[in-house]
Short mmCIF file of C-alpha atoms in Angstrom, two decimals:
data_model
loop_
_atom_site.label_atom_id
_atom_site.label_comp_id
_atom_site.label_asym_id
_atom_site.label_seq_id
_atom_site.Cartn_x
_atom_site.Cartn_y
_atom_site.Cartn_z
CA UNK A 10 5.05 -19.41 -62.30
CA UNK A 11 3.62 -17.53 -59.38
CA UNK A 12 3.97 -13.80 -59.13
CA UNK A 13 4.31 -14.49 -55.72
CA UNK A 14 8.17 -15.79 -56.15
CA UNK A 15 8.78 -12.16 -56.95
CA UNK A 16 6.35 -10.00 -54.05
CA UNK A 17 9.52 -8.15 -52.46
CA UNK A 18 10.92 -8.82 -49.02
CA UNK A 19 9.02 -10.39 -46.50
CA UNK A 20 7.38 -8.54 -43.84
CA UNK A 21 9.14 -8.30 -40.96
CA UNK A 22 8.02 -10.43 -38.14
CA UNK A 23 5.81 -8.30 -35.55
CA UNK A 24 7.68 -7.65 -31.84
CA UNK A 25 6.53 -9.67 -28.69
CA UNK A 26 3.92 -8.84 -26.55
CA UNK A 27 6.18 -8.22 -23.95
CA UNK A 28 8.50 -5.97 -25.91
CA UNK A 29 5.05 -4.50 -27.24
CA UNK A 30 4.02 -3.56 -23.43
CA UNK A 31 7.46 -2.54 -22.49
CA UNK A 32 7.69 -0.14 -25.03
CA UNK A 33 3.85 1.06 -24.83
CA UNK A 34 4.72 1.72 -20.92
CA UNK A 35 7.61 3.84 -21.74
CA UNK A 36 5.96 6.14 -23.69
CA UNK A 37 3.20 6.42 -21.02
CA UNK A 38 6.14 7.81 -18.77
CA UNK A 39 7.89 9.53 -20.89
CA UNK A 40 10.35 8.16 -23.45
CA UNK A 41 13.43 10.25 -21.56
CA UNK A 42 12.33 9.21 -17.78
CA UNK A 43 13.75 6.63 -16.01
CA UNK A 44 11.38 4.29 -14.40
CA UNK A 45 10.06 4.17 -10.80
CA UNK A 46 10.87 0.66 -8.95
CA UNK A 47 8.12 -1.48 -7.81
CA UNK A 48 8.79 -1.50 -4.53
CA UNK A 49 7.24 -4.18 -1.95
CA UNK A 50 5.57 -1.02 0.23
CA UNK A 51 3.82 -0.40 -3.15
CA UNK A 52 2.83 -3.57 -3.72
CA UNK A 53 0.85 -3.63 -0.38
CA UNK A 54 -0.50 -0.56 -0.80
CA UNK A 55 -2.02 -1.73 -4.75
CA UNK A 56 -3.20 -4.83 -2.97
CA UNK A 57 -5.49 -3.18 -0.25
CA UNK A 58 -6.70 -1.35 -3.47
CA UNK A 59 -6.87 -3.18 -6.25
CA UNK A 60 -9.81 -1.74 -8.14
CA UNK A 61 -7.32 1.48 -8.62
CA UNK A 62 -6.51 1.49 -12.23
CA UNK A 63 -4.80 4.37 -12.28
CA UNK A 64 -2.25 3.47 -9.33
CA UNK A 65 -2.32 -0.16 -10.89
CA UNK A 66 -1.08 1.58 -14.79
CA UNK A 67 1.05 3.97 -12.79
CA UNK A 68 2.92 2.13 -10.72
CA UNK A 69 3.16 -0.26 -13.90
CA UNK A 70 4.63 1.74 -15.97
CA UNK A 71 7.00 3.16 -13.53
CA UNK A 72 5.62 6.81 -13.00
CA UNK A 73 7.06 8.69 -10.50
CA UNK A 74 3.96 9.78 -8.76
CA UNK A 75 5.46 12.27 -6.60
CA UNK A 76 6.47 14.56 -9.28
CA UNK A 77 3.38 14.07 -11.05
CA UNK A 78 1.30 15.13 -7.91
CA UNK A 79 3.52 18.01 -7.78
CA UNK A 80 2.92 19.05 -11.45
CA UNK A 81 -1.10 18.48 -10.91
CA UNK A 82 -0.91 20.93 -8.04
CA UNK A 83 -1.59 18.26 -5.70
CA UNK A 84 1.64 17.28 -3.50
CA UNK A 85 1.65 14.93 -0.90
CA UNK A 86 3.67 15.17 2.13
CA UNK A 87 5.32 11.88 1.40
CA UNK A 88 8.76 10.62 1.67
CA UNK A 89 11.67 9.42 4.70
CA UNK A 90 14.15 12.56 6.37
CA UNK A 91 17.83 12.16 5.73
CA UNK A 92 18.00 11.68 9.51
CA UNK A 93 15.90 9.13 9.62
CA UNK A 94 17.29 7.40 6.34
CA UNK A 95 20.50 7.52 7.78
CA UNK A 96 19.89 6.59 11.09
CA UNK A 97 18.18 3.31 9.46
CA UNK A 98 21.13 2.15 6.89
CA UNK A 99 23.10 2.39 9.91
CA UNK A 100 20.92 0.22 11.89
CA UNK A 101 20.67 -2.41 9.43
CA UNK A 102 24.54 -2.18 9.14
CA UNK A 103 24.94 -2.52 12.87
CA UNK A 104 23.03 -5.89 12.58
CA UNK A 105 24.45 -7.08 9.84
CA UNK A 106 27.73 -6.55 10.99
CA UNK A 107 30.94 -9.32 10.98
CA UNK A 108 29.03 -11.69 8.86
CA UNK A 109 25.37 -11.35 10.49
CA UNK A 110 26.68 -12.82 13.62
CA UNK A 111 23.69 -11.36 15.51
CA UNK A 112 21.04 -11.24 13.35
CA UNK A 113 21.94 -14.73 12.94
CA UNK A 114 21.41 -15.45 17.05
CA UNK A 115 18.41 -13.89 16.70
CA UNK A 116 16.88 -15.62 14.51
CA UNK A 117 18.48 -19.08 16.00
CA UNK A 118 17.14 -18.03 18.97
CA UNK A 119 13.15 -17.11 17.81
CA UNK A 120 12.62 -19.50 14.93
CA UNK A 121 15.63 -21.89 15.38
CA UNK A 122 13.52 -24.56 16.41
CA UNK A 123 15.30 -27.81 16.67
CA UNK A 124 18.65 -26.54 14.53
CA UNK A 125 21.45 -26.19 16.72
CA UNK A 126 22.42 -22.17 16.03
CA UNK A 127 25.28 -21.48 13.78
CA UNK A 128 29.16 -21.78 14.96
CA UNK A 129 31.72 -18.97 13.95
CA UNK A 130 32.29 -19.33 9.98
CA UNK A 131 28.69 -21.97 9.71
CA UNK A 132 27.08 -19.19 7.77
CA UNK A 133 27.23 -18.95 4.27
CA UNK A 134 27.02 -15.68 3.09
CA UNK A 135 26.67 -16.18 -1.05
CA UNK A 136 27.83 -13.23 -2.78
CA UNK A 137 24.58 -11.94 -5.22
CA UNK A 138 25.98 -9.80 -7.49
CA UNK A 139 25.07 -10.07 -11.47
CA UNK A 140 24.68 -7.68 -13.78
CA UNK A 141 21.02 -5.96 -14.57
CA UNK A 142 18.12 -6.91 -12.55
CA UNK A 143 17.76 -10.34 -14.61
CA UNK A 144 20.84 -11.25 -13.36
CA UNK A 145 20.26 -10.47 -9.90
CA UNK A 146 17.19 -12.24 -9.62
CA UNK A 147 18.79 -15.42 -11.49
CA UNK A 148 21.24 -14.90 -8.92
CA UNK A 149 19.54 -14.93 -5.97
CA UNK A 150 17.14 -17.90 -7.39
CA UNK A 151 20.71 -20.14 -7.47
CA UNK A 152 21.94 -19.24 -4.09
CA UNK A 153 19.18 -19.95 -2.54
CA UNK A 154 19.00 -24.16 -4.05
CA UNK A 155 22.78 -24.30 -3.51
CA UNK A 156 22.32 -23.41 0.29
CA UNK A 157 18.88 -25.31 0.78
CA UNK A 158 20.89 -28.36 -0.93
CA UNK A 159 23.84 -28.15 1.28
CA UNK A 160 21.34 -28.14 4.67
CA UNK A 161 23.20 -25.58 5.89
CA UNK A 162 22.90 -21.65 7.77
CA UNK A 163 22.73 -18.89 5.30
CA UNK A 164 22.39 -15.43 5.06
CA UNK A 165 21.11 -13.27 1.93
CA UNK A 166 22.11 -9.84 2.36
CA UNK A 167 19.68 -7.82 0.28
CA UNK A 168 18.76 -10.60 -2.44
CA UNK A 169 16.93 -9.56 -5.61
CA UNK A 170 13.02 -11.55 -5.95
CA UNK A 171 11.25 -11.47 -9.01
CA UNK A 172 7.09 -11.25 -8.72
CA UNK A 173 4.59 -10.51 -11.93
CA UNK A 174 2.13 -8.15 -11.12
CA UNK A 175 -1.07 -7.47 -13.62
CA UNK A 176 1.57 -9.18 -16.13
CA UNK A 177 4.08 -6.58 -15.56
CA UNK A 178 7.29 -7.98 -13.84
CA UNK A 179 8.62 -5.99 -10.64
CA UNK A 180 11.54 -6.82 -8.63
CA UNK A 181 11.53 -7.05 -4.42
CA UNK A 182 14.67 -6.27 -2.15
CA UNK A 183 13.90 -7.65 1.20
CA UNK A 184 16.53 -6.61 3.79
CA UNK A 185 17.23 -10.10 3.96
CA UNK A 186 16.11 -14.10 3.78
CA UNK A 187 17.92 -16.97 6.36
CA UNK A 188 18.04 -20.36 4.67
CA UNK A 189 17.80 -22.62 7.98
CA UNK A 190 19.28 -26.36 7.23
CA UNK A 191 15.84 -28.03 7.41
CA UNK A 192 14.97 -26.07 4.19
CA UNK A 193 13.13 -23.18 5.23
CA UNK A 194 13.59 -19.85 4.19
CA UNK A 195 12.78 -17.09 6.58
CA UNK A 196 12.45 -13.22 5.54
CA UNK A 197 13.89 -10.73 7.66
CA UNK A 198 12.34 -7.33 7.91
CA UNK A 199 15.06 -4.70 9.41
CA UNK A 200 13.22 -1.35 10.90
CA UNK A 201 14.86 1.49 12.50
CA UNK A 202 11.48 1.83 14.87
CA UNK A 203 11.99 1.19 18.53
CA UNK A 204 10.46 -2.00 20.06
CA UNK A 205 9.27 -0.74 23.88
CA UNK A 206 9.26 -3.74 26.07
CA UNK A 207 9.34 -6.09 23.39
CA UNK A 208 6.41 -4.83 21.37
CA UNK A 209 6.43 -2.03 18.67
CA UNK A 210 3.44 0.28 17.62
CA UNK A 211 0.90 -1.67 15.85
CA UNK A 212 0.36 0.36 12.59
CA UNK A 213 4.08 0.16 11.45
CA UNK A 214 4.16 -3.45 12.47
CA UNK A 215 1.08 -4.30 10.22
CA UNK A 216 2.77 -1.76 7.26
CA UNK A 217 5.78 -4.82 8.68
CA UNK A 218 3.56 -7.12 8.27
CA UNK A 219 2.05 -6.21 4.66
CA UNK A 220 5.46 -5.76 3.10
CA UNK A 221 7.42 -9.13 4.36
CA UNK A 222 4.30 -10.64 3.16
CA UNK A 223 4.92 -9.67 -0.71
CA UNK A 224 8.45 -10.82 -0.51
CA UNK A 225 7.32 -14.12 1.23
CA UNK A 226 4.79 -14.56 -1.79
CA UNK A 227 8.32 -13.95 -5.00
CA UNK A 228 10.04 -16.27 -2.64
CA UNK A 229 7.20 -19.11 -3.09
CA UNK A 230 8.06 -19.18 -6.91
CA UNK A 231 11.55 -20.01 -6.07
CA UNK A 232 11.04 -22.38 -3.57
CA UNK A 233 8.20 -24.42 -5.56
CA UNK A 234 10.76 -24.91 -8.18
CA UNK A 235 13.57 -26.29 -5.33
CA UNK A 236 13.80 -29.49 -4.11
CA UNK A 237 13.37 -29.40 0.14
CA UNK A 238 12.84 -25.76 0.35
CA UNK A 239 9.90 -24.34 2.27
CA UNK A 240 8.74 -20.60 2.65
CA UNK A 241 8.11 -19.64 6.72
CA UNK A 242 5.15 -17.99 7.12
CA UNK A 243 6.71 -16.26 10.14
CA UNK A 244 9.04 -13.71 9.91
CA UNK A 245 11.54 -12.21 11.59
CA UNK A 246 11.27 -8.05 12.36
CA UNK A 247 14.27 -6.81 14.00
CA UNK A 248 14.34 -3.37 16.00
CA UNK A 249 16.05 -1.06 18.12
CA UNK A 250 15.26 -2.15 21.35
CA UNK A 251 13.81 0.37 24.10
CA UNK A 252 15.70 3.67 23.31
CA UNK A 253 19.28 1.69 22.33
CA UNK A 254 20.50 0.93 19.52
CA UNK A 255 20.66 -2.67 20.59
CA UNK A 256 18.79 -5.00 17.88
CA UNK A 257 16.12 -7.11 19.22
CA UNK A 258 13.40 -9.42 17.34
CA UNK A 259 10.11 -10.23 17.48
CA UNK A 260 8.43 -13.19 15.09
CA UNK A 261 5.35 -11.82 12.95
CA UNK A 262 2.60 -14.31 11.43
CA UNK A 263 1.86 -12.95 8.44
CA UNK A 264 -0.24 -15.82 7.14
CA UNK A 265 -3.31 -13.33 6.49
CA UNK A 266 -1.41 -10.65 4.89
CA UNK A 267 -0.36 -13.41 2.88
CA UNK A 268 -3.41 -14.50 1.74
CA UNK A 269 -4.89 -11.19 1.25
CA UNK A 270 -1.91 -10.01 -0.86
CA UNK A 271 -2.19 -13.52 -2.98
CA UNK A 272 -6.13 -12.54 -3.11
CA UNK A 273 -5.96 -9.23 -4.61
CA UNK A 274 -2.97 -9.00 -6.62
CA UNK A 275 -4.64 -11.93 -8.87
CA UNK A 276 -8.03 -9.23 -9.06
CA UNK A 277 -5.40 -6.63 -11.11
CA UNK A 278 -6.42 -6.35 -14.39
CA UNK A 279 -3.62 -6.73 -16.48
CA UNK A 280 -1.87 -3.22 -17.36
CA UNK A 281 -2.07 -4.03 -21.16
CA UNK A 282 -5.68 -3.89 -21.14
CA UNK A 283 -5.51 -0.72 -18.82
CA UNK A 284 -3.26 0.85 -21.40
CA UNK A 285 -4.72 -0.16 -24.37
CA UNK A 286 -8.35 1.42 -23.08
CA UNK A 287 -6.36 4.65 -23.24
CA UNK A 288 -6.64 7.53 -25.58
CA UNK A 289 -4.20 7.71 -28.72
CA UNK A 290 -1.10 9.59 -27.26
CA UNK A 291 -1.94 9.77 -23.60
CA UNK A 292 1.41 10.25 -21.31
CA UNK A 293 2.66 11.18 -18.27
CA UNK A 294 5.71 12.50 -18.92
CA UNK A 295 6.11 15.47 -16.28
CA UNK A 296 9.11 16.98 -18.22
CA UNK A 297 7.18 17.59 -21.62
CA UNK A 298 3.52 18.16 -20.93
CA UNK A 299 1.58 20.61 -18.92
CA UNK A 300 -0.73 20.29 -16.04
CA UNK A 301 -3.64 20.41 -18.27
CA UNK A 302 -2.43 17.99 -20.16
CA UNK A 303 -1.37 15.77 -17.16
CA UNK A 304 -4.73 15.96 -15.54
CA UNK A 305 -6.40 15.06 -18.63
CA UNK A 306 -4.08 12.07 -19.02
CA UNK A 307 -5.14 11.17 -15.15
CA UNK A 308 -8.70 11.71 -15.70
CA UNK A 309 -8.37 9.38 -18.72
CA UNK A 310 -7.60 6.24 -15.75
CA UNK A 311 -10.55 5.35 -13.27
CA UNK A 312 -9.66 5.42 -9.91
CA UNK A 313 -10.64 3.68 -6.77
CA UNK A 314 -10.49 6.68 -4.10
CA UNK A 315 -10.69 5.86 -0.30
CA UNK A 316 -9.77 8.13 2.72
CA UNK A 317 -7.03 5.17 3.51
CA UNK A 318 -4.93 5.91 0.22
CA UNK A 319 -4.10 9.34 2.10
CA UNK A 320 -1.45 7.22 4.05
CA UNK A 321 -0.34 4.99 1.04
CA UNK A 322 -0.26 6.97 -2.25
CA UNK A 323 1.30 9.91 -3.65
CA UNK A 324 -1.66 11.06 -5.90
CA UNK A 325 -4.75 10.55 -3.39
CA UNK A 326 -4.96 14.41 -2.46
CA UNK A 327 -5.12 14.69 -5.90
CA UNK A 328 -8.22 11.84 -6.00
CA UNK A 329 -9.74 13.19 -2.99
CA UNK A 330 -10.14 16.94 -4.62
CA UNK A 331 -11.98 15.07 -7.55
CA UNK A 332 -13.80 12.87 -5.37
CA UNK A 333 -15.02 15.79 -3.33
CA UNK A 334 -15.88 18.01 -6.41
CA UNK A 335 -18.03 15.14 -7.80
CA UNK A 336 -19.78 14.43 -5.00
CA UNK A 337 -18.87 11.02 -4.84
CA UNK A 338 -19.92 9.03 -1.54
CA UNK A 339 -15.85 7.45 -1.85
CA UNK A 340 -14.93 10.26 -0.31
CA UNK A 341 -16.28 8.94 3.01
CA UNK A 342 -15.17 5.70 3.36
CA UNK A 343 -15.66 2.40 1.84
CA UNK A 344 -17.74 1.34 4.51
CA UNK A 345 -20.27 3.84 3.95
CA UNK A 346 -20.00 3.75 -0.31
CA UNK A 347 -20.68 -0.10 0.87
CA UNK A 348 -23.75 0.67 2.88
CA UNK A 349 -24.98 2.73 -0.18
CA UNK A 350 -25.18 0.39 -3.39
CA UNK A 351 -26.16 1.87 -6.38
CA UNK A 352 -26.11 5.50 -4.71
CA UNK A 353 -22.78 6.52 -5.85
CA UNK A 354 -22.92 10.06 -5.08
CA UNK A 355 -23.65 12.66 -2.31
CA UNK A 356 -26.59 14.55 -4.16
CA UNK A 357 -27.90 11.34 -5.15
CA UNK A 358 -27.99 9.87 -1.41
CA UNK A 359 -29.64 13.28 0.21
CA UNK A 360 -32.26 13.31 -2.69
CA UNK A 361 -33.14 9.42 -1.76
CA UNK A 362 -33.25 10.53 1.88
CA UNK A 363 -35.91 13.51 1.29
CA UNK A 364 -38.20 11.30 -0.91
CA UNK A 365 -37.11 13.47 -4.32
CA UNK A 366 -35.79 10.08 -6.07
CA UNK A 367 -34.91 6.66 -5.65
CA UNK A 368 -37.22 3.31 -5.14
CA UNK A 369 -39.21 2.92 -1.60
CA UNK A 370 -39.01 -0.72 -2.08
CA UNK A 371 -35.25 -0.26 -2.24
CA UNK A 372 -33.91 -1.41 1.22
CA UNK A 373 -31.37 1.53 1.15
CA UNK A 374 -33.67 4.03 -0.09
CA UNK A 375 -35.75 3.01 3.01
CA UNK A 376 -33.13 3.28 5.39
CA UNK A 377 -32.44 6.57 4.53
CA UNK A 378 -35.58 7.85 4.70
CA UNK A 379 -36.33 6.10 8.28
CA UNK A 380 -33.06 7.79 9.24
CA UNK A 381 -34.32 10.80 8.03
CA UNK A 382 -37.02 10.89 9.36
CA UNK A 383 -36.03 10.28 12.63
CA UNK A 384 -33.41 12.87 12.10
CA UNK A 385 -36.23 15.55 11.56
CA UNK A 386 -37.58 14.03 14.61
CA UNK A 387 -34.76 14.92 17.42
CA UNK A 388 -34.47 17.96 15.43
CA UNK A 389 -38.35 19.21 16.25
CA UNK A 390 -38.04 17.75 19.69
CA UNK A 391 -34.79 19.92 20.26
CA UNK A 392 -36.57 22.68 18.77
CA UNK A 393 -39.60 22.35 21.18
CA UNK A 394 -37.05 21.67 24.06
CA UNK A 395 -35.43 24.77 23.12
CA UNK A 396 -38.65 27.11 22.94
CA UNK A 397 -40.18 25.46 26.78
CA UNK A 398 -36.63 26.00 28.40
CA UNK A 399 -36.80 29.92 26.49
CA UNK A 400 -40.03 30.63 27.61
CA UNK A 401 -38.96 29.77 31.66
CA UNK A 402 -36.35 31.43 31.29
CA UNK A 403 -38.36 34.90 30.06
CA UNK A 404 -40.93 33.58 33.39
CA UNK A 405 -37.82 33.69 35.79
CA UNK A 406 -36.38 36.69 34.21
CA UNK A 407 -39.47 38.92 35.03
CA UNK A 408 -39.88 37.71 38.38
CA UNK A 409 -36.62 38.70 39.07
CA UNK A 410 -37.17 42.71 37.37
CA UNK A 411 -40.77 42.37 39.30
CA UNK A 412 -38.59 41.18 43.05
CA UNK A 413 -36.36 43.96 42.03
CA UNK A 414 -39.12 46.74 41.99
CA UNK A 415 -40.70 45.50 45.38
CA UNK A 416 -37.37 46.00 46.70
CA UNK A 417 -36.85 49.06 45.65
CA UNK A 418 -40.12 50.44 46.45
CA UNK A 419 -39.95 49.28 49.86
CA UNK A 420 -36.21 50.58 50.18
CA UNK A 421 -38.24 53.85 49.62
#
């Protein structure tokens, strides 16, 4: 007989991938620290970046990238006051009041279309409550068919939407999603922001705009797996109106954001193979390692720095101080690092420009030294300006001292 009969125990069979990642992004954060959500502002914010690695592994792995800012020495000013927090969840409350009665006229009366609008007890207001965030989202996924199959009103008071992102999973609470009786679902975006005259200002309603989109993309994986439903691509933001705190609505097209976001959140490299490029034991666990240590795990992720991340990410003072320190020409924009090609930094560039390196046949190259040149141009002509207009000024100056002495003499 075979010795094999006899071997010993079989080996135990090896874990899935996605208990592999799971557990391989824990450590990253720190085996005692609770993850970060993956919030939908996030998710807008990694999509107008998504050649950031390090916010893409980050965010991935659920690092709180506040506190690690703070332990790099690098805070940002980031965050929502208590007042304003407040004054929002009461807001949203105030709409949502007996049943969504009025956020249910409003959005009857902006994207009701040929639906009559809903009659005192019409709405059906599901109850989503399940345990763990699996059971949310499994939740939400069967209220929405049973109200798109019953063709009737209904209101989803902060339903749970599952979206994969670089093959991590994150989960999206949109203030709320309308189920109209034709089949479409609408998302509703609640902000405590006034609207003046029935418009809003235009940078929070695109940061609006961006977010509702990402929740509008999780609900298209429900809906193409339900039978007559259909995902608006107009939503509904709701706002204080004037200086009240009466709710009124406008209807946002977010048909571009949607693309966009659809666009770049399919460039993400996967966070597996961002992880796996990493250094045996790299973390970034705030509570156990130092700052040394912590920028050295940072340093270990490429990042994509641009002046815009200042507004969208807790780490980009941090990314701007390296940026800056190494010269590169990300610092200044991405329209100018795109006017540069291969000239990635700022030593590099002025070098090109004063004929020390670089290829004259390179059209960039050439443009730099044309501008250059023409730079050292107005700059000699100023010059040369400067010296005429000094040397009329010394003329005038002594015939005034020489009219002075006439005068004087004659005085005498």
């Amino acid at each position: 007989m075979s010795d094999s009969l006899g071997s010993g125990p079989a080996a135990a069979p090896a874990p899935p991938p996605q208990t592999t990642l799971r557990r391989r992004l824990a450590e990253l954060r720190g085996p005692t620290v609770a993850p970060q959500p993956l919030d939908a502002r996030a998710l807008a914010a990694l999509a107008a970046n998504p050649g950031c690695r390090r916010r893409a592994l980050l965010d991935g792995a659920g690092v709180d990238k506040a506190a690690l800012a703070t332990a790099l020495g690098s805070p940002a000013p980031f965050g929502q006051s208590q007042f304003a927090f407040m004054r929002g969840n009461a807001f949203e409350a105030k709409v949502k009041a007996d049943g969504g009665t009025e956020l249910m006229r409003l959005v009857a009366e902006r994207l009701g279309g040929a639906a009559p609008p809903p009659g005192p007890g019409e709405v059906l207001v599901p109850d989503l409550s399940a345990a763990g965030p699996e059971g949310r989202v499994a939740r939400t996924a069967l209220a929405l068919r049973e109200a798109t199959e019953a063709a009737a009103w209904a209101l989803l008071d902060h339903p749970l939407l599952a979206l994969e992102v670089a093959g991590s999973p994150a989960y999206l609470e949109p203030d709320a999603v309308v189920v109209r009786p034709d089949g479409r679902w609408t998302v509703v975006e609640i902000k405590s922001f006034p609207m003046i005259d029935g418009s809003a200002d235009a940078a929070k309603v695109g940061a609006a705009a961006r977010q509702a989109a990402v929740y509008a993309l999780a609900l298209e994986r429900v809906a193409a797996v339900t039978a007559g439903a259909e995902v608006g691509h107009r939503v509904l933001l709701v706002c204080p109106k004037d200086f009240s705190n009466l709710p009124t609505a406008s209807v946002v097209d977010v048909r571009k954001q949607l693309s966009v976001t659809r666009r770049q959140l399919a460039r993400l490299t996967r966070i597996e193979e961002i992880a796996e490029a990493l250094p045996e034991g790299t973390t970034f666990d705030v509570e156990r390692c130092s700052g040394a240590e912590l920028t050295t795990a940072v340093e270990a992720v490429s990042a994509a720095y641009a002046p815009e991340c200042l507004a969208a990410c807790e780490l980009a003072f941090h990314c701007r101080s390296a940026a800056r320190t190494d010269g590169a020409v990300e610092a200044l924009g991405r329209g100018v690092r795109g006017e540069l090609g291969g000239l990635t930094t700022v030593p590099a560039v002025l070098a090109a420009a004063r004929g020390e390196a670089g290829d004259p046949a390179d059209p960039t190259v050439a443009t730099l030294r044309r501008a250059a040149a023409l730079r050292a141009e107005a700059l000699e002509e100023g010059r040369r300006r400067a010296a005429s207009l000094s040397a009329a000024e010394s003329v005038a100056a002594e015939g005034v001292v020489a009219e002075g002495v006439v005068e004087e003499a004659a005085c005498r």
